[in-house]
mmCIF file of C-alpha atoms in Angstrom:
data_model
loop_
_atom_site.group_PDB
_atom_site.id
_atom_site.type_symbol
_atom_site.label_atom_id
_atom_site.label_comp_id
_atom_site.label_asym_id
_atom_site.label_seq_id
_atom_site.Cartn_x
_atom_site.Cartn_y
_atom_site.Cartn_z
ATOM 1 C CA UNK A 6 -27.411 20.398 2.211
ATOM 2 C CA UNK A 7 -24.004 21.876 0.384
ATOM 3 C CA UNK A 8 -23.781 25.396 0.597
ATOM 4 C CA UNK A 9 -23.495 27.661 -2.988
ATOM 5 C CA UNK A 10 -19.609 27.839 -2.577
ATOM 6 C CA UNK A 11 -19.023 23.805 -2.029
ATOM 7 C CA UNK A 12 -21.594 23.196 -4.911
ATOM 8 C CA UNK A 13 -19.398 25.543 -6.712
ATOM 9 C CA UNK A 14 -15.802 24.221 -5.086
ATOM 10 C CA UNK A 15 -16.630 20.505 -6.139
ATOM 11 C CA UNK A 16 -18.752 21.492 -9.676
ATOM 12 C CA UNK A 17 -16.279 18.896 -11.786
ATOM 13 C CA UNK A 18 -17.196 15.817 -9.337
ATOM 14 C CA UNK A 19 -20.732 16.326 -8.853
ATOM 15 C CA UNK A 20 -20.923 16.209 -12.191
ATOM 16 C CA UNK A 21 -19.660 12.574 -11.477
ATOM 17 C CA UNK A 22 -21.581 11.503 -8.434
ATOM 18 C CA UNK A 23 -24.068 14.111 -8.296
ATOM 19 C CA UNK A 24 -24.767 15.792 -4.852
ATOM 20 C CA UNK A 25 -25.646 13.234 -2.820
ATOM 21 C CA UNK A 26 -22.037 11.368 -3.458
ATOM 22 C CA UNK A 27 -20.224 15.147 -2.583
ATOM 23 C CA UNK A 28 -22.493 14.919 0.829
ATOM 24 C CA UNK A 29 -21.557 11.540 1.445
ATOM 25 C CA UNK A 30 -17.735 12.364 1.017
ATOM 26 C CA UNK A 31 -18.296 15.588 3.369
ATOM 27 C CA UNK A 32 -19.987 13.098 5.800
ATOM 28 C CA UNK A 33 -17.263 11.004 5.829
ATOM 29 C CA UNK A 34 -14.444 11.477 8.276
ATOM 30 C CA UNK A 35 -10.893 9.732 6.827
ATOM 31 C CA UNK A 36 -7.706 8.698 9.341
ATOM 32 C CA UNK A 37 -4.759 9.400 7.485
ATOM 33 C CA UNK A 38 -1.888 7.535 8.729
ATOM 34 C CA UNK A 39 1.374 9.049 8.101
ATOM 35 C CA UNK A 40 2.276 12.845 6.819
ATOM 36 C CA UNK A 41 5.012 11.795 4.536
ATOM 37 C CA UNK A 42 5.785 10.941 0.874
ATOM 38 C CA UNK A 43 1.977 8.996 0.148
ATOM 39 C CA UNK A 44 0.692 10.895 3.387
ATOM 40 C CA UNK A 45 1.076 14.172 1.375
ATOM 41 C CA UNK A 46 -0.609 12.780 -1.658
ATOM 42 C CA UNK A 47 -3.271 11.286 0.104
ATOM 43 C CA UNK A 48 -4.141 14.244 2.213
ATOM 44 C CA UNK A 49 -4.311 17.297 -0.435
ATOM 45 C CA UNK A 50 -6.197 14.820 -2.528
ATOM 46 C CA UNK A 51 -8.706 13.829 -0.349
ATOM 47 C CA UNK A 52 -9.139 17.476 1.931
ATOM 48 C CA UNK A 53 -9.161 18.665 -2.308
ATOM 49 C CA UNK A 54 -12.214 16.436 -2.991
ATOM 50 C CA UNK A 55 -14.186 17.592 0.089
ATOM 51 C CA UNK A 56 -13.910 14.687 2.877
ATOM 52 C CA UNK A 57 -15.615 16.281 5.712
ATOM 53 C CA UNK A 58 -12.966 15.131 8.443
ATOM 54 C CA UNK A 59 -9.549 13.989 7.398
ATOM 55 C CA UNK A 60 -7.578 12.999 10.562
ATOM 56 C CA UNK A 61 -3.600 12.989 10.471
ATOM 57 C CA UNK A 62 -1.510 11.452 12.471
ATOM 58 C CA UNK A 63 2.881 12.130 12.180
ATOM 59 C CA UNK A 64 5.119 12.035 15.029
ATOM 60 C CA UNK A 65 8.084 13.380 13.224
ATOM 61 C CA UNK A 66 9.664 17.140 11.861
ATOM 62 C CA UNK A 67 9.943 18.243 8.261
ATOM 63 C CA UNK A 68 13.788 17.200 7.593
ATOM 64 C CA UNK A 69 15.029 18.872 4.531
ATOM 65 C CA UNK A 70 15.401 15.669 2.811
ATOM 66 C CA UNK A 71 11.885 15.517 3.169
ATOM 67 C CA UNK A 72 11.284 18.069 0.451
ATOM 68 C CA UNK A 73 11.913 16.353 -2.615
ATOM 69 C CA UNK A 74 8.577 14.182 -2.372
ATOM 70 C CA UNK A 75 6.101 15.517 0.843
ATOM 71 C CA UNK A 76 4.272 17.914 -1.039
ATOM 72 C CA UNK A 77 2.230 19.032 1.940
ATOM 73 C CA UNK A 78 5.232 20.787 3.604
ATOM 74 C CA UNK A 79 7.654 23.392 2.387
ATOM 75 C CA UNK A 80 11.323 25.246 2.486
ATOM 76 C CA UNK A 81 9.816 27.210 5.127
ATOM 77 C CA UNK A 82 8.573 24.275 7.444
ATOM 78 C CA UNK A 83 11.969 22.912 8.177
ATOM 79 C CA UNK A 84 11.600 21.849 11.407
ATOM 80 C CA UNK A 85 8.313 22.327 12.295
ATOM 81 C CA UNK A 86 5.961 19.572 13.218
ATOM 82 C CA UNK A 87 4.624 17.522 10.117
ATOM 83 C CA UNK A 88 1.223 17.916 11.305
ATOM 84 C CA UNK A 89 1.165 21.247 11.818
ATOM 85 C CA UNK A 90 2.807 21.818 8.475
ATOM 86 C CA UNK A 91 0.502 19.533 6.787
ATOM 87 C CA UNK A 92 -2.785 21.253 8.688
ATOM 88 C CA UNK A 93 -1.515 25.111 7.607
ATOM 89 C CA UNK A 94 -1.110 23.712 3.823
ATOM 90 C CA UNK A 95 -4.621 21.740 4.116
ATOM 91 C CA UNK A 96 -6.515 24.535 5.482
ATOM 92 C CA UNK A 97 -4.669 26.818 2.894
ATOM 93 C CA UNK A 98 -6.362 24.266 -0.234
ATOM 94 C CA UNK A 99 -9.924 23.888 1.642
ATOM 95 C CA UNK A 100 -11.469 25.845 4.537
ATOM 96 C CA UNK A 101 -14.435 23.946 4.115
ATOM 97 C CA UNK A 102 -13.509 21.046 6.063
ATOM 98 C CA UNK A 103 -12.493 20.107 9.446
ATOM 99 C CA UNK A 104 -8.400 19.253 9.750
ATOM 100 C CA UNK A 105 -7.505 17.698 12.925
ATOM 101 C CA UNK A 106 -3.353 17.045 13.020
ATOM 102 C CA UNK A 107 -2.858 14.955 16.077
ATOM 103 C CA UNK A 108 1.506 15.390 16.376
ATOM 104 C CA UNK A 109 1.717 11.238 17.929
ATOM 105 C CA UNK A 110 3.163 8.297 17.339
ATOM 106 C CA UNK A 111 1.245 5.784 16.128
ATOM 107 C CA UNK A 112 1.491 2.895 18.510
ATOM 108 C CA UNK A 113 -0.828 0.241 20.020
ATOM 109 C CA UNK A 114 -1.648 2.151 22.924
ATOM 110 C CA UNK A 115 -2.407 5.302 20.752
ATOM 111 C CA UNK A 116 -4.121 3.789 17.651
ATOM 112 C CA UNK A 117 -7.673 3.670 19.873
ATOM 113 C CA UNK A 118 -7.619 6.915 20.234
ATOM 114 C CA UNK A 119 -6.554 8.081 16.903
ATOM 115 C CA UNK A 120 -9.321 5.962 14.942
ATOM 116 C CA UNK A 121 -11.918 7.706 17.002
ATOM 117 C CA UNK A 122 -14.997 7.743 14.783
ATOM 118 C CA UNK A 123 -13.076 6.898 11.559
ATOM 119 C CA UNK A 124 -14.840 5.812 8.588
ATOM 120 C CA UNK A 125 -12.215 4.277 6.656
ATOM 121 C CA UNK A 126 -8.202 4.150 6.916
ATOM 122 C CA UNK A 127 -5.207 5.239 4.658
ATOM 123 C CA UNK A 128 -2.432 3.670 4.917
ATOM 124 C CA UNK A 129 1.003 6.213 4.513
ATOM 125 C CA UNK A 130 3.384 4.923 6.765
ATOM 126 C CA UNK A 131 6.675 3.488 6.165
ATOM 127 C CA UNK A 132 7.112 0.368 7.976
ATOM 128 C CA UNK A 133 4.921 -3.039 8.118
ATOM 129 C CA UNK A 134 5.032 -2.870 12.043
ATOM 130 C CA UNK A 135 3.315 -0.292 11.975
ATOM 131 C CA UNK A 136 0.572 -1.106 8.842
ATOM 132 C CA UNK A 137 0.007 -4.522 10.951
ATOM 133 C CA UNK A 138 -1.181 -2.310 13.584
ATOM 134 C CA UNK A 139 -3.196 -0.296 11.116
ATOM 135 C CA UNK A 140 -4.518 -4.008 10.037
ATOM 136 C CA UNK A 141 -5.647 -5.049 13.116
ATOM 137 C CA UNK A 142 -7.697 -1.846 13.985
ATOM 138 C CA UNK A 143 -9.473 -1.959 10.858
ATOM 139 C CA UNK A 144 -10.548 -5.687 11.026
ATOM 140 C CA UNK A 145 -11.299 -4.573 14.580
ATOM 141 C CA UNK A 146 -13.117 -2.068 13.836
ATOM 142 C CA UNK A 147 -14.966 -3.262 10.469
ATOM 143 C CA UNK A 148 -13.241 -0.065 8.597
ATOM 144 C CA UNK A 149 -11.530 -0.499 5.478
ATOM 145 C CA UNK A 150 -8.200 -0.143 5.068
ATOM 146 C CA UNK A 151 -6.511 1.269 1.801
ATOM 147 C CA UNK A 152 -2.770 0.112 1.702
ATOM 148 C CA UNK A 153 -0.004 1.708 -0.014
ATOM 149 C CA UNK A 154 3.662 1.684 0.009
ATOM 150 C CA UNK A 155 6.595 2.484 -2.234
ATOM 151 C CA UNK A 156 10.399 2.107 -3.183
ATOM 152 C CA UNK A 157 12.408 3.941 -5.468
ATOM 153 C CA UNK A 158 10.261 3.776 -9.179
ATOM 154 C CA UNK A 159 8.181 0.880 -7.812
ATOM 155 C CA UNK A 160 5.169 1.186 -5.572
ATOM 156 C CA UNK A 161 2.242 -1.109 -4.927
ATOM 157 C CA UNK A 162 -1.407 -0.674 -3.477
ATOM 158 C CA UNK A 163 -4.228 -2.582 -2.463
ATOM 159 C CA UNK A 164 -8.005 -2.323 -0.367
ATOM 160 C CA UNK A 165 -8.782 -4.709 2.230
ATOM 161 C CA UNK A 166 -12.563 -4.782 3.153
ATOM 162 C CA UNK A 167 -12.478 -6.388 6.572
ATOM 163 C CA UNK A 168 -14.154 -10.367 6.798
ATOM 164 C CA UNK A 169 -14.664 -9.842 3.016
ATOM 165 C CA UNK A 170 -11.232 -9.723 1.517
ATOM 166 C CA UNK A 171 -7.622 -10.699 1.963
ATOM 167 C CA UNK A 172 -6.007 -8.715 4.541
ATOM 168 C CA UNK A 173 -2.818 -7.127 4.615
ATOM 169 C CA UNK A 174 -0.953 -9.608 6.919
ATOM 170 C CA UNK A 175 -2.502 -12.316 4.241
ATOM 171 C CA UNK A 176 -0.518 -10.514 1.865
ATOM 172 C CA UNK A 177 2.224 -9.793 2.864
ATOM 173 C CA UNK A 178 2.868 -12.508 6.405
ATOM 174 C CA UNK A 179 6.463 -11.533 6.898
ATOM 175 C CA UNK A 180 7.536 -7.729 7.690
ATOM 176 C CA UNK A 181 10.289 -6.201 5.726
ATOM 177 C CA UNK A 182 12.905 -5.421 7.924
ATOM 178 C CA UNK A 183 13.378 -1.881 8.622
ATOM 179 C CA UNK A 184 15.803 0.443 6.216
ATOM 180 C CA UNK A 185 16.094 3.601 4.758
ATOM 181 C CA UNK A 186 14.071 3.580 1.467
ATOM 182 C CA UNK A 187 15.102 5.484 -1.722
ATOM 183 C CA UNK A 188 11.927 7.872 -2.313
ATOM 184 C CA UNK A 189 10.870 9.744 -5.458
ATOM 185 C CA UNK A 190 8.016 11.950 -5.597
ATOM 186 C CA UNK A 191 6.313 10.393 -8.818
ATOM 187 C CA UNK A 192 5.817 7.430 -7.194
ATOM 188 C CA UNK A 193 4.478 8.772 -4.255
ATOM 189 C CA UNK A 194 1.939 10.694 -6.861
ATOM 190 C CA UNK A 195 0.988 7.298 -8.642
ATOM 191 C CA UNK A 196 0.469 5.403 -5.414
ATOM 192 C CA UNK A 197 -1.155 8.196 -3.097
ATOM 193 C CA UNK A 198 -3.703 9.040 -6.147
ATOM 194 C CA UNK A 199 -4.945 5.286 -6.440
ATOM 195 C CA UNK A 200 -5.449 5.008 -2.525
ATOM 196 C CA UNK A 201 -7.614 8.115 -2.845
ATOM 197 C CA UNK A 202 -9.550 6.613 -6.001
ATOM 198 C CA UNK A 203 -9.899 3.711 -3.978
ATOM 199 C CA UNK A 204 -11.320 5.523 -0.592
ATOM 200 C CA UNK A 205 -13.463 8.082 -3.140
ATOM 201 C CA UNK A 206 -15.223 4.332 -5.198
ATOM 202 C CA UNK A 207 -15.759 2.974 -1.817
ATOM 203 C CA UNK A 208 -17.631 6.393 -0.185
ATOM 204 C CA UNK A 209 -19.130 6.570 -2.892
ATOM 205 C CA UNK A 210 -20.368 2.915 -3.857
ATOM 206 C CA UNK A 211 -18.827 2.993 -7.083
ATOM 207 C CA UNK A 212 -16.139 0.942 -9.462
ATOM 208 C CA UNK A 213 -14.546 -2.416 -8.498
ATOM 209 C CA UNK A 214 -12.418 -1.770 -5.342
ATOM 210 C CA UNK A 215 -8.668 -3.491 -5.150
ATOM 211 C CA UNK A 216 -9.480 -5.860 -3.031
ATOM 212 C CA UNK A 217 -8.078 -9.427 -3.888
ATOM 213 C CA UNK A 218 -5.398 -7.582 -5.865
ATOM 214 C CA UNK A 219 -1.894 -6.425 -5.183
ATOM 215 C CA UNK A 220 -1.495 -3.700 -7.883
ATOM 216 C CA UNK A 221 2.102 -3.272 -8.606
ATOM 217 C CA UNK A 222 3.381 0.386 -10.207
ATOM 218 C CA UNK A 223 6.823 -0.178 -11.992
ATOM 219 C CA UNK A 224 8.006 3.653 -12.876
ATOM 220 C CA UNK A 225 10.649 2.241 -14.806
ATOM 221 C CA UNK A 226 8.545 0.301 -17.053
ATOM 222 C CA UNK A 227 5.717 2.661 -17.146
ATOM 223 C CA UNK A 228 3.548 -0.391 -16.253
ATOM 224 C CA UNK A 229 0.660 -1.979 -14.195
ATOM 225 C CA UNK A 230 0.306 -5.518 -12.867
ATOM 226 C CA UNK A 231 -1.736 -7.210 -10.421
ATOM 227 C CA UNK A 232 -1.562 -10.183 -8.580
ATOM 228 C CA UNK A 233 -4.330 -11.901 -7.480
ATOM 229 C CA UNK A 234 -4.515 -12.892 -3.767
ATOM 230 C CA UNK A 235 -6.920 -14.216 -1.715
ATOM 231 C CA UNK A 236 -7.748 -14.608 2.363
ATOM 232 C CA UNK A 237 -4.975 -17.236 4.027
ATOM 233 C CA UNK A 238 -7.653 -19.016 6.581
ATOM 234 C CA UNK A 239 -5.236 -19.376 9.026
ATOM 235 C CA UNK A 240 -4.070 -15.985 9.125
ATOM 236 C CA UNK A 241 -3.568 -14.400 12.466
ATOM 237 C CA UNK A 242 -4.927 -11.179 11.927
ATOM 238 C CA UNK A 243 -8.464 -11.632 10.287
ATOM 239 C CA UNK A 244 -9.140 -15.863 10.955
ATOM 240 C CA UNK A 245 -11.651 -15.057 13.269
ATOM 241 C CA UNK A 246 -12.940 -11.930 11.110
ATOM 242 C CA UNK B 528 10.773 -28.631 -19.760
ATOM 243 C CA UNK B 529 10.179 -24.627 -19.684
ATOM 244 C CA UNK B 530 9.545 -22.228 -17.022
ATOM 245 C CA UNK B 531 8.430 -19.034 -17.293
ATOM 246 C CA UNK B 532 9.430 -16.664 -14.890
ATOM 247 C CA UNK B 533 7.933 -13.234 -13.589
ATOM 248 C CA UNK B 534 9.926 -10.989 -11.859
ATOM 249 C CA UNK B 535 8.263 -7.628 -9.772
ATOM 250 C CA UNK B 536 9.761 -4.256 -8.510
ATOM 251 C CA UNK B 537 13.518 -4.515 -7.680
ATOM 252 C CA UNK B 538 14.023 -8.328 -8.947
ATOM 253 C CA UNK B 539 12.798 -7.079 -12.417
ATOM 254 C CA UNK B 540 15.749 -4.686 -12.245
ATOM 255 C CA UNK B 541 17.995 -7.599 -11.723
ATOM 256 C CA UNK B 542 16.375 -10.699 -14.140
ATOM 257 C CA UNK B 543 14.214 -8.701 -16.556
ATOM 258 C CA UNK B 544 10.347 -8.549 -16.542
ATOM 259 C CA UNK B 545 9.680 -12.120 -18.137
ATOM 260 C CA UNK B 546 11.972 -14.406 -19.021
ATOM 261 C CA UNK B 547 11.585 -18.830 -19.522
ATOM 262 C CA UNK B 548 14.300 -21.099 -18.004
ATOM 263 C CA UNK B 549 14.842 -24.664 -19.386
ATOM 264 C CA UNK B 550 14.557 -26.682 -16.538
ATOM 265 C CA UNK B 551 15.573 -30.713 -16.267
ATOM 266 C CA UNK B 552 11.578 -32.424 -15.829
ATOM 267 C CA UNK B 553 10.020 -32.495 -12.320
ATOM 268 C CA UNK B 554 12.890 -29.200 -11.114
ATOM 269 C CA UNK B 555 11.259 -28.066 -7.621
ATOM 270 C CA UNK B 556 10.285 -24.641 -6.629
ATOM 271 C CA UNK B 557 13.516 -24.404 -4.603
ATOM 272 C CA UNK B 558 15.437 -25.691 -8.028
ATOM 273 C CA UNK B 559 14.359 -23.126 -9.645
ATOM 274 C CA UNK B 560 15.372 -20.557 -7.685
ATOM 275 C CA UNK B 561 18.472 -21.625 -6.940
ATOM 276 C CA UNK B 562 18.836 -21.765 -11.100
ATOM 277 C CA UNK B 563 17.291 -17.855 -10.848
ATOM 278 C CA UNK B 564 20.466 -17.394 -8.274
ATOM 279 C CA UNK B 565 23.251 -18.398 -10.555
ATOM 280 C CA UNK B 566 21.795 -16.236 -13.091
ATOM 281 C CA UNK B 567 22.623 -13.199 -11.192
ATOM 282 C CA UNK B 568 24.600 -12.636 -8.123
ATOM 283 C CA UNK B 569 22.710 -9.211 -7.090
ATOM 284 C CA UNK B 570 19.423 -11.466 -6.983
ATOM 285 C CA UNK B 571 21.017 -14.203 -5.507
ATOM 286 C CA UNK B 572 22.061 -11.730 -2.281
ATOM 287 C CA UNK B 573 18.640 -9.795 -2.407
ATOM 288 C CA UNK B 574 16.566 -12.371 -2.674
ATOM 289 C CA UNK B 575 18.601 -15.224 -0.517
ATOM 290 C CA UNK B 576 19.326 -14.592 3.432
ATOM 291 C CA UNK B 577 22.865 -15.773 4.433
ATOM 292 C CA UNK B 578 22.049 -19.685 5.046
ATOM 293 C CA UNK B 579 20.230 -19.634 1.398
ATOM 294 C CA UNK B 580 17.208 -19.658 2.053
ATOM 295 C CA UNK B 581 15.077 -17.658 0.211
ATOM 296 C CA UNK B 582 13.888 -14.214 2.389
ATOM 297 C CA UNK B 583 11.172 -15.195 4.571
ATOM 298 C CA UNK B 584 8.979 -11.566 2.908
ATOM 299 C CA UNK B 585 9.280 -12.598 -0.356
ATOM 300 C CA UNK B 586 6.381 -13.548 -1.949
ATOM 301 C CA UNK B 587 6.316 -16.647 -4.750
ATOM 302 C CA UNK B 588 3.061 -17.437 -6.862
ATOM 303 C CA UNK B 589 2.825 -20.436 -9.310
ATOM 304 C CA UNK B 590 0.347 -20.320 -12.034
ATOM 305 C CA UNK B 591 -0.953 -16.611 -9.952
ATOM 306 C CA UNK B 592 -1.491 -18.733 -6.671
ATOM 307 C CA UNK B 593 0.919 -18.106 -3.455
ATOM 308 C CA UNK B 594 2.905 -20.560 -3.109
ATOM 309 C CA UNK B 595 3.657 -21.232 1.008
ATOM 310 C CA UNK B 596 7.152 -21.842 1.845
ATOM 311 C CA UNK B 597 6.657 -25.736 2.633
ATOM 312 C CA UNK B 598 5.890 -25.577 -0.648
ATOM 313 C CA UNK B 599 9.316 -25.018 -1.902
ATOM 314 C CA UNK B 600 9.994 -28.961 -2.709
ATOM 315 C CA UNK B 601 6.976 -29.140 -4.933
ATOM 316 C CA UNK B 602 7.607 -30.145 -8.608
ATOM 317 C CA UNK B 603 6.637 -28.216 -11.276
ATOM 318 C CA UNK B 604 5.287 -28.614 -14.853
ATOM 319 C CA UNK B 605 6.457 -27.986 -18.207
ATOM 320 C CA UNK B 606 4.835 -24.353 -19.292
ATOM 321 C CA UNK B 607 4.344 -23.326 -15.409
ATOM 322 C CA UNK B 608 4.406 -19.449 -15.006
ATOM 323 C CA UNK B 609 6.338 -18.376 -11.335
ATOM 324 C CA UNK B 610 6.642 -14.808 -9.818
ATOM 325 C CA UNK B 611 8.952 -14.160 -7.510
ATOM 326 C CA UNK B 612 7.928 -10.555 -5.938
ATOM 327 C CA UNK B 613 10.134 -8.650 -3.005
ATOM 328 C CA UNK B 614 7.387 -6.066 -1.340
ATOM 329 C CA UNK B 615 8.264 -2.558 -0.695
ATOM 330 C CA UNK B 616 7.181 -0.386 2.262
ATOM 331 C CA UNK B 617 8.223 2.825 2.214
ATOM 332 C CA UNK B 618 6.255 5.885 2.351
#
């Protein structure tokens, strides 16, 4: 049962998806990946819309440069850990829910650990070493995975639903090599927001998910595209999936 | 016979959103690019690693299917549509 001040806190969505969609968000506990530029959008929007548990995972310090895009952190957290930044400015929006900042790197050795109990799987990190990783678990796992990732004014997203869709190394089967990224916060804001639509439809059994699609954000164009995809059987991530 | 080209994120920035390249009949995949190439030398470096062949992250779709890179010799058809895509990954 929501208490008075959550049916209160989340009065513009249940009018939405009514209460039983605001208990099945508060039942659902979220593994954020990353506490950076999408990481920042991702987490205030989802702790914001009442996700019981959102789990967030950074292994780095705010930097200064930081500032211009990762909302969650501020002047005043240069230096500090991103997760603890990112738990004091959670908390801050929504007491209601349970934060849990794990300050790790996200590696194979740690990702078990990390996933514990996860229900589904955003995707904010900045390299495709890493969001293979993030691929694997969720196939592994049966979780879905909702993938982001931007550049400058362009950004792109897509949901894989493990065994049912195309997954992200059918996408995308070569890693971009490493490099330092030019970053703008209003892409972060575009992309973050439609990884958090996508994890809210899914929770909540609603909409037509991304999946089969690469949606592509141009910020100079003020435009939308999607490509169509589909599963690669020979893939060697989800073949056997 | 006429192509018409789509070009995604950074590689729009370089040959437009759209445009159609006149093409001599049965051009390959790999023609084509190497036609998108002359066009622009900033495209030709982004999109081409040093031996020219065409970055192995890349992503190509003909007629909105991927195309594979063995795929590169296949001939294409008058009115085809192409998209040549480069993916980002930051966060």
């Amino acid at each position: 049962m929501l208490t008075d001040a959550e049916l209160e806190r989340y009065s513009r969505q249940i009018m939405l998806f009514g209460r039983s969609g605001q208990e099945r968000l508060r039942e659902t506990t979220a593994f954020i990946a990353g506490a950076g530029g999408l990481g920042s959008v991702v987490a205030i929007y989802m702790a914001a819309a009442g996700f019981g548990c959102i789990r967030i995972a950074d292994c780095d310090t705010v930097d200064v440069s930081n500032l211009n895009r990762q909302v969650l952190h501020r002047t005043i957290d240069v230096g500090r850990d991103k997760t603890e930044s990112a738990l004091q400015t959670l908390k801050d929006l929504n007491p209601t829910i349970d934060i849990q900042p794990v300050q790790e790197r996200l590696d194979e050795h740690s990702i078990e650990g990390l996933l514990r109990d996860s229900d589904l799987i955003m995707d904010a990190m900045d390299n495709f070493e890493t969001r293979y990783l993030l691929n694997r678990a969720a196939l592994r796992h049966n979780i879905p995975l909702f993938h982001g990732a931007i550049s400058g004014f362009h950004g792109q997203a897509t949901t894989v639903l493990p065994g049912r869709s195309a997954c992200l190394r059918c996408l995308f089967p070569r890693a971009l090599p490493p490099s330092t990224f030019p970053a703008l916060g209003p892409t972060c804001g575009v992309i973050g927001s439609i990884q958090v639509n996508e994890a809210l439809k899914f929770v909540l059994g609603k909409g037509e998910l991304l999946t089969n699609r690469l949606l592509l954000w141009d910020g100079l164009a003020s435009s939308m595209d999607e490509l169509a995809c589909e599963r690669r059987p020979a893939c060697e991530h989800c073949r056997d999936y | 016979m006429k192509i018409k080209v789509r070009a995604f994120a950074s590689f729009r920035e370089m040959l437009g959103s759209e445009l159609e390249l006149d093409l001599p009949d049965e051009s390959s995949v790999q023609e084509l690019l190497d036609a998108l190439a002359s066009l622009n030398p900033r495209f030709c470096s982004e999109a081409f690693d040093r031996s020219g062949l065409l970055k192995d992250y890349v992503l190509l779709m003909k007629n909105r299917k991927r195309l594979d890179r063995d795929s590169m010799n296949q001939a294409l058809e008058d009115g085809d549509e192409v998209a040549v895509f480069p993916p980002v990954s930051g966060g």
